[in-house]
Amino acid sequence: MSIRNLIHTRALVALLALFVAGACATTNAPDFQPTAASGPAWPAPPLEARILYTRTLVSEESLDNEQSFGASLFALLTGTPPPRYHVYQPMDLAVSADGQRLYVSDFGQLLVFMFDLENQTVTTITPGDRPFARPFGIALDADENLYVVEQATSQITVLDRQHNVLGSFTDPSLVRPADIALDTARGRIYVADPARQHSDVHNVKVFDTEWNLTGVVGKGRGTCDGCLLFPTYLEVDQSGNLFVTNTLNSSVEVFDASGEHVRSVGEPGNSFGMFDKPKGVAVDSFGNTYVVDSGWSNVQIFNDAGEVLLFFGGRGSGPGRMHNPTGIAIGPQNSIYVADYLNNRVVAYQLVNTSAEDSFLDPNAIDEEISFDQQVPANAEDETSQQSTTIEQRSDPGSTNSQGAER
């Protein structure tokens, strides 16, 4: 045996001994309610926590408990394959009306995951015997029919709750669809179309419940009020207002139910209330708006006037951290789910507000100016340096930079 192999073998034996010793000392962890002391929370102490990290979802195993370091080490040393149904490239999320089922589109694996949070199972969904053609945005209607944007074929496929295909629709004007949002009260289906880098389309297509194109929202490519530059993700609130992440304009555009531009939220920058590349957008039960920023790897919260209230997350791979997040969904009890794209997982949080104003973070309570490239959440380790070169270099199909626009 060579010296190199001998050293490698002894290292493996030592690591296995460490694993066994650790495994013998472990006990089943009791259920607990997350608090600022038990995991990352925002804002940081001494301010009262309003957003709590609760769990990470990656596979069926994670529904029961997190895989321990020892278990991960044992899998590495013994060559155990990764668990079945493991999230790889989460692009968008949708939560059932009762909050018990979380749907995750996986752009890389060409399928949709359904996490049954109540029964602690994971199901993979495809349209019949074929994979999805690059699933991007997803949405659920009142009957929990699943709408999936297949970006590679520029069509939307609809499946019932038993995952049977009900049909699909498209339109010749649909170039490169991204996200989808449903306004069931008004019978509208919105589909974001960021088109191509040199295209003038850059708008949101509007379909009726018969899947016919009825109009567009947005004034096309540009920087004017109501103009869009790579619109990527969508949300509709109870009043029928449409929120569009205007990704390369570093803003969120809000349109009313008639399609008129109401306001812009955010601007380019790295400070509180500013964006780099906004992606997913969602609204909580208090009417506050949550915007995922893939560039700064965080989520910012705004009130209905477009004023910034709070942010959470931050770049890294530790609990509650994110690495180029994409979609977001909020459940009926204000449980928050973020698609953590380059960390290959979904991160879950809980809002603990009792009113919309509770999310307000007074800048005067902070000793120094908030800068997103320097912020670290409470009780979270900075593991950014541990990101692998492969993960750092893998392209994000949800990004719309000069290279990613055309992919």
Coordinates of C-alpha atoms in Angstrom, one line a residue:
M1 CA 0.0 0.0 0.0
S2 CA 1.3 3.4 -0.9
I3 CA 1.9 6.1 1.8
R4 CA -0.8 8.2 0.2
N5 CA -3.4 5.3 0.4
L6 CA -2.3 4.5 3.9
I7 CA -2.8 8.1 5.0
H8 CA -6.2 8.1 3.3
T9 CA -7.2 4.9 4.9
R10 CA -6.2 6.0 8.4
A11 CA -8.1 9.3 7.9
L12 CA -11.2 7.4 6.9
V13 CA -10.9 5.1 10.0
A14 CA -10.5 8.1 12.3
L15 CA -13.5 9.9 10.8
L16 CA -15.6 6.7 11.1
A17 CA -14.6 6.4 14.7
L18 CA -15.6 10.0 15.3
F19 CA -18.9 9.3 13.6
V20 CA -19.6 6.2 15.7
A21 CA -18.7 8.0 18.9
G22 CA -21.0 10.9 18.0
A23 CA -23.8 8.6 16.9
C24 CA -23.7 6.7 20.2
A25 CA -24.1 10.0 22.1
T26 CA -27.1 11.2 20.2
T27 CA -30.7 11.1 21.3
N28 CA -33.9 11.9 19.5
A29 CA -34.5 15.6 19.5
P30 CA -37.8 16.7 20.9
D31 CA -40.2 18.9 18.9
F32 CA -39.8 22.6 19.5
Q33 CA -41.1 25.9 18.5
P34 CA -38.3 28.0 16.9
T35 CA -37.3 31.1 18.8
A36 CA -34.6 33.7 18.2
A37 CA -32.4 31.7 20.6
S38 CA -32.9 28.4 18.8
G39 CA -32.0 29.5 15.3
P40 CA -31.4 32.5 13.0
A41 CA -33.9 35.3 13.5
W42 CA -34.5 38.8 12.0
P43 CA -34.0 41.5 13.0
A44 CA -31.0 40.7 15.2
P45 CA -31.1 41.1 19.0
P46 CA -31.7 43.2 20.9
L47 CA -34.6 44.0 18.5
E48 CA -37.6 41.8 18.7
A49 CA -37.6 38.9 16.2
R50 CA -40.2 39.0 13.5
I51 CA -38.9 36.4 11.1
L52 CA -37.7 33.0 12.4
Y53 CA -35.9 30.3 10.5
T54 CA -37.8 27.0 11.0
R55 CA -36.5 24.3 8.7
T56 CA -34.8 23.3 5.4
L57 CA -36.6 21.1 2.9
V58 CA -34.5 19.0 0.5
S59 CA -36.0 15.5 0.4
E60 CA -38.4 13.2 2.2
E61 CA -35.8 12.7 5.0
S62 CA -35.8 16.4 5.7
L63 CA -39.6 16.3 6.5
D64 CA -38.8 14.3 9.6
N65 CA -35.6 15.8 10.7
E66 CA -32.4 17.3 9.4
Q67 CA -29.7 15.0 8.2
S68 CA -27.0 15.2 10.8
F69 CA -23.3 15.8 10.1
G70 CA -22.6 12.3 11.2
A71 CA -25.1 10.8 8.8
S72 CA -23.7 13.0 5.9
L73 CA -20.2 11.8 6.8
F74 CA -21.2 8.2 6.9
A75 CA -22.9 8.5 3.5
L76 CA -19.8 10.1 2.1
L77 CA -17.4 7.4 3.4
T78 CA -19.6 4.4 2.5
G79 CA -20.6 5.7 -0.9
T80 CA -24.3 5.8 0.0
P81 CA -26.2 7.4 -2.8
P82 CA -28.1 10.6 -2.1
P83 CA -31.7 10.2 -0.9
R84 CA -34.5 9.8 -3.5
Y85 CA -36.5 12.9 -4.4
H86 CA -33.8 15.4 -3.6
V87 CA -34.3 19.0 -4.7
Y88 CA -31.7 20.1 -7.2
Q89 CA -32.6 23.4 -8.9
P90 CA -35.7 24.8 -7.3
M91 CA -37.1 27.6 -9.4
D92 CA -40.6 28.4 -8.1
L93 CA -42.9 27.4 -5.2
A94 CA -46.7 27.2 -4.5
V95 CA -48.5 26.3 -1.3
S96 CA -51.9 24.7 -1.1
A97 CA -54.8 26.6 0.4
D98 CA -54.6 24.6 3.7
G99 CA -50.9 25.0 3.9
Q100 CA -50.2 21.3 4.0
R101 CA -48.6 20.8 0.6
L102 CA -45.7 22.6 -0.9
Y103 CA -45.0 22.4 -4.7
V104 CA -41.5 23.0 -6.0
S105 CA -40.6 23.2 -9.7
D106 CA -37.1 21.8 -10.3
F107 CA -35.7 23.3 -13.4
G108 CA -32.7 20.9 -13.6
Q109 CA -34.6 17.6 -12.9
L110 CA -37.5 18.5 -15.2
L111 CA -40.2 17.7 -12.6
V112 CA -42.2 19.2 -9.8
F113 CA -41.9 18.0 -6.2
M114 CA -44.9 17.9 -3.9
F115 CA -43.9 18.0 -0.2
D116 CA -46.8 16.7 1.9
L117 CA -46.0 18.4 5.1
E118 CA -48.8 16.7 7.0
N119 CA -48.0 13.1 6.0
Q120 CA -44.3 13.7 5.6
T121 CA -44.0 12.3 2.1
V122 CA -42.6 13.6 -1.2
T123 CA -44.1 12.9 -4.6
T124 CA -42.6 13.8 -8.0
I125 CA -44.9 15.1 -10.7
T126 CA -44.4 14.9 -14.4
P127 CA -46.9 15.3 -17.3
G128 CA -47.6 11.7 -18.0
D129 CA -44.7 9.6 -19.2
R130 CA -42.5 12.6 -20.3
P131 CA -40.5 15.1 -18.2
F132 CA -41.5 18.8 -18.1
A133 CA -39.6 20.9 -20.7
R134 CA -37.7 23.1 -18.2
P135 CA -40.4 23.8 -15.6
F136 CA -40.1 27.4 -14.4
G137 CA -43.1 29.1 -12.7
I138 CA -45.9 27.2 -11.0
A139 CA -49.3 28.1 -9.6
L140 CA -52.4 26.5 -8.0
D141 CA -56.0 27.3 -8.6
A142 CA -58.9 26.9 -6.1
D143 CA -59.2 23.2 -7.0
E144 CA -55.5 22.7 -6.5
N145 CA -55.0 22.2 -10.2
L146 CA -51.3 22.7 -10.9
Y147 CA -50.2 25.1 -13.7
V148 CA -46.6 24.6 -14.8
V149 CA -44.8 27.0 -17.2
E150 CA -42.6 24.9 -19.5
Q151 CA -40.1 27.4 -20.7
A152 CA -38.4 25.3 -23.3
T153 CA -41.6 24.8 -25.3
S154 CA -43.2 28.2 -24.4
Q155 CA -46.4 26.5 -23.1
I156 CA -48.3 26.1 -19.8
T157 CA -49.4 22.6 -18.8
V158 CA -52.2 22.1 -16.3
L159 CA -52.6 19.0 -14.1
D160 CA -55.4 18.1 -11.7
R161 CA -54.8 17.3 -8.0
Q162 CA -54.2 13.6 -8.9
H163 CA -51.5 14.8 -11.3
N164 CA -53.4 13.9 -14.5
V165 CA -52.8 16.2 -17.4
L166 CA -55.9 18.4 -18.1
G167 CA -54.3 20.1 -21.1
S168 CA -51.9 22.8 -22.2
F169 CA -52.0 26.2 -23.8
T170 CA -49.7 28.8 -25.4
D171 CA -49.8 31.7 -27.9
P172 CA -47.5 32.5 -30.8
S173 CA -46.6 35.8 -29.0
L174 CA -45.3 33.9 -26.0
V175 CA -41.5 33.9 -26.4
R176 CA -39.8 32.7 -23.3
P177 CA -42.4 32.4 -20.4
A178 CA -41.1 32.5 -16.8
D179 CA -43.5 32.8 -13.9
I180 CA -47.3 32.4 -13.7
A181 CA -49.9 33.9 -11.4
L182 CA -53.7 33.3 -11.1
D183 CA -56.4 35.8 -10.4
T184 CA -59.2 33.4 -9.9
A185 CA -61.7 36.1 -8.7
R186 CA -61.4 37.8 -12.0
G187 CA -60.8 34.8 -14.2
R188 CA -57.3 35.8 -15.3
I189 CA -54.0 34.0 -15.8
Y190 CA -50.9 36.1 -15.9
V191 CA -47.7 34.8 -17.6
A192 CA -44.4 36.8 -17.4
D193 CA -42.6 36.9 -20.7
P194 CA -39.0 38.2 -20.4
A195 CA -38.5 37.2 -24.1
R196 CA -34.9 37.6 -25.3
Q197 CA -32.1 40.1 -24.7
H198 CA -32.7 42.1 -27.9
S199 CA -36.5 41.7 -28.0
D200 CA -38.9 44.5 -27.4
V201 CA -41.6 42.2 -25.9
H202 CA -40.7 42.1 -22.2
N203 CA -44.3 42.1 -20.9
V204 CA -46.9 40.0 -19.0
K205 CA -49.4 38.1 -21.1
V206 CA -53.0 37.8 -19.9
F207 CA -55.1 34.7 -20.6
D208 CA -58.7 33.9 -19.6
T209 CA -59.9 30.7 -17.9
E210 CA -60.5 29.2 -21.4
W211 CA -56.8 29.7 -22.0
N212 CA -57.3 32.4 -24.7
L213 CA -54.9 35.4 -24.8
T214 CA -56.9 38.5 -23.9
G215 CA -54.2 41.2 -23.5
V216 CA -50.8 42.3 -22.1
V217 CA -49.6 44.2 -19.1
G218 CA -46.7 46.6 -19.3
K219 CA -45.4 49.0 -21.9
G220 CA -42.7 46.8 -23.2
R221 CA -38.9 47.0 -22.9
G222 CA -37.6 50.1 -21.2
T223 CA -37.2 52.1 -18.0
C224 CA -40.3 54.3 -18.0
D225 CA -43.1 54.0 -15.5
G226 CA -44.8 50.7 -16.5
C227 CA -41.9 49.6 -18.7
L228 CA -40.3 46.3 -18.1
L229 CA -36.8 44.8 -18.6
F230 CA -36.9 41.0 -18.1
P231 CA -40.0 40.6 -16.1
T232 CA -39.5 37.3 -14.2
Y233 CA -41.8 36.6 -11.3
L234 CA -45.4 37.5 -10.5
E235 CA -47.9 37.8 -7.7
V236 CA -51.6 38.9 -7.4
D237 CA -53.1 40.2 -4.2
Q238 CA -56.7 40.0 -3.0
S239 CA -57.5 43.4 -4.7
G240 CA -56.3 42.1 -8.0
N241 CA -53.1 44.1 -8.0
L242 CA -50.4 42.5 -10.1
F243 CA -46.8 42.6 -8.8
V244 CA -44.0 42.1 -11.4
T245 CA -40.4 41.7 -10.6
N246 CA -38.7 43.9 -13.1
T247 CA -35.4 42.0 -12.8
L248 CA -32.9 44.0 -14.9
N249 CA -34.5 47.3 -13.9
S250 CA -33.9 46.3 -10.2
S251 CA -37.5 47.1 -9.2
V252 CA -40.9 45.7 -8.7
E253 CA -43.7 47.2 -10.8
V254 CA -47.3 47.2 -9.4
F255 CA -50.3 47.3 -11.8
D256 CA -53.9 47.5 -10.7
A257 CA -56.6 45.1 -11.9
S258 CA -57.2 47.1 -15.0
G259 CA -53.5 46.9 -16.0
E260 CA -52.7 50.5 -15.1
H261 CA -49.3 51.1 -13.6
V262 CA -49.6 52.1 -9.9
R263 CA -46.1 52.4 -8.5
S264 CA -42.5 51.2 -8.6
V265 CA -40.9 49.6 -5.6
G266 CA -37.1 49.7 -5.1
E267 CA -34.2 50.8 -7.1
P268 CA -30.7 49.6 -8.0
G269 CA -28.2 49.5 -5.0
N270 CA -27.0 47.5 -2.0
S271 CA -28.7 49.3 0.8
F272 CA -32.0 48.9 2.6
G273 CA -34.9 49.1 0.1
M274 CA -32.7 48.6 -2.9
F275 CA -32.3 45.6 -5.3
D276 CA -29.7 43.9 -7.4
K277 CA -31.7 41.2 -9.2
P278 CA -35.2 40.9 -7.7
K279 CA -36.9 37.5 -8.4
G280 CA -39.7 35.9 -6.5
V281 CA -42.5 38.1 -5.0
A282 CA -45.3 37.2 -2.6
V283 CA -47.8 38.9 -0.3
D284 CA -48.6 37.9 3.3
S285 CA -51.9 38.0 5.1
F286 CA -51.2 41.6 6.3
G287 CA -50.8 42.9 2.8
N288 CA -47.0 43.3 3.0
T289 CA -44.9 42.4 0.0
Y290 CA -41.9 40.1 0.1
V291 CA -39.3 40.4 -2.7
V292 CA -36.5 37.8 -3.2
D293 CA -33.2 39.3 -4.4
S294 CA -31.0 36.8 -6.1
G295 CA -28.1 39.1 -6.2
W296 CA -28.0 39.9 -2.5
S297 CA -29.4 36.5 -1.5
N298 CA -32.0 38.0 0.8
V299 CA -35.7 38.8 1.0
Q300 CA -37.0 42.4 1.7
I301 CA -40.4 43.2 3.0
F302 CA -42.4 46.3 1.9
N303 CA -45.7 47.7 3.0
D304 CA -48.6 48.5 0.7
A305 CA -47.2 52.0 0.1
G306 CA -43.9 50.5 -1.2
E307 CA -41.9 51.5 1.9
V308 CA -39.3 49.0 3.0
L309 CA -39.9 47.4 6.4
L310 CA -37.4 44.6 7.0
F311 CA -35.1 42.1 5.4
F312 CA -34.0 38.5 6.2
G313 CA -31.6 35.9 4.8
G314 CA -28.2 36.7 3.5
R315 CA -25.6 34.9 1.4
G316 CA -24.3 31.6 2.7
S317 CA -25.2 27.9 3.2
G318 CA -25.9 27.8 6.9
P319 CA -29.4 27.6 8.4
G320 CA -31.6 30.4 7.1
R321 CA -29.0 31.6 4.6
M322 CA -29.4 31.6 0.8
H323 CA -27.4 31.4 -2.3
N324 CA -29.0 33.0 -5.4
P325 CA -32.6 32.4 -4.3
T326 CA -35.4 32.4 -6.9
G327 CA -39.0 31.9 -6.0
I328 CA -41.0 32.5 -2.8
A329 CA -44.4 31.4 -1.5
I330 CA -46.3 32.3 1.6
G331 CA -48.8 29.9 3.3
P332 CA -52.1 30.7 5.0
Q333 CA -50.5 31.0 8.4
N334 CA -47.7 33.2 7.1
S335 CA -45.2 30.4 6.8
I336 CA -42.6 31.5 4.2
Y337 CA -40.8 29.3 1.8
V338 CA -37.9 30.4 -0.4
A339 CA -36.3 28.5 -3.3
D340 CA -32.6 28.4 -2.4
Y341 CA -31.4 27.7 -5.9
L342 CA -27.6 27.3 -5.6
N343 CA -27.9 25.6 -2.2
N344 CA -30.3 23.0 -3.8
R345 CA -33.0 23.3 -1.2
V346 CA -36.1 25.2 0.1
V347 CA -35.7 27.3 3.2
A348 CA -38.7 27.8 5.5
Y349 CA -39.3 30.7 7.8
Q350 CA -42.2 31.9 10.0
L351 CA -43.6 35.4 10.4
V352 CA -44.5 36.1 14.0
N353 CA -46.2 39.5 13.5
T354 CA -49.6 40.4 14.9
S355 CA -49.9 43.4 12.6
A356 CA -48.5 44.7 9.3
E357 CA -46.5 47.4 11.2
D358 CA -44.7 44.8 13.3
S359 CA -42.3 44.2 10.4
F360 CA -41.0 47.8 10.5
L361 CA -37.3 47.9 11.2
D362 CA -36.4 51.4 12.4
P363 CA -33.1 52.4 10.7
N364 CA -32.4 54.6 13.7
A365 CA -32.2 51.5 15.9
I366 CA -29.2 50.3 13.9
D367 CA -25.8 51.5 14.8
E368 CA -24.6 51.8 11.2
E369 CA -26.0 52.0 7.7
I370 CA -27.4 48.7 6.4
S371 CA -25.4 47.3 3.5
F372 CA -26.5 43.9 2.2
D373 CA -23.0 42.8 1.2
Q374 CA -22.0 43.0 4.9
Q375 CA -25.1 41.8 6.8
V376 CA -25.1 38.5 8.7
P377 CA -28.3 37.4 10.5
A378 CA -28.4 36.5 14.2
N379 CA -27.1 33.1 15.3
A380 CA -26.1 32.1 11.7
E381 CA -22.7 30.8 10.8
D382 CA -21.1 32.3 7.7
E383 CA -20.4 29.3 5.5
T384 CA -20.0 31.2 2.3
S385 CA -16.3 30.2 2.0
Q386 CA -17.4 26.5 2.0
Q387 CA -19.3 26.8 -1.2
S388 CA -17.9 24.4 -3.8
T389 CA -16.4 25.7 -7.0
T390 CA -18.9 23.7 -8.9
I391 CA -21.8 25.5 -7.2
E392 CA -20.2 28.9 -7.6
Q393 CA -19.8 28.4 -11.3
R394 CA -23.1 26.7 -12.2
S395 CA -25.3 29.1 -14.1
D396 CA -28.7 30.2 -12.7
P397 CA -31.3 29.9 -15.5
G398 CA -33.5 32.3 -13.5
S399 CA -30.8 35.0 -13.8
T400 CA -31.0 37.6 -16.6
N401 CA -27.5 39.0 -16.8
S402 CA -25.8 39.6 -20.1
Q403 CA -24.9 35.9 -20.4
G404 CA -27.9 34.4 -18.7
A405 CA -30.5 36.4 -20.7
E406 CA -30.1 34.1 -23.6
R407 CA -28.8 31.1 -21.6

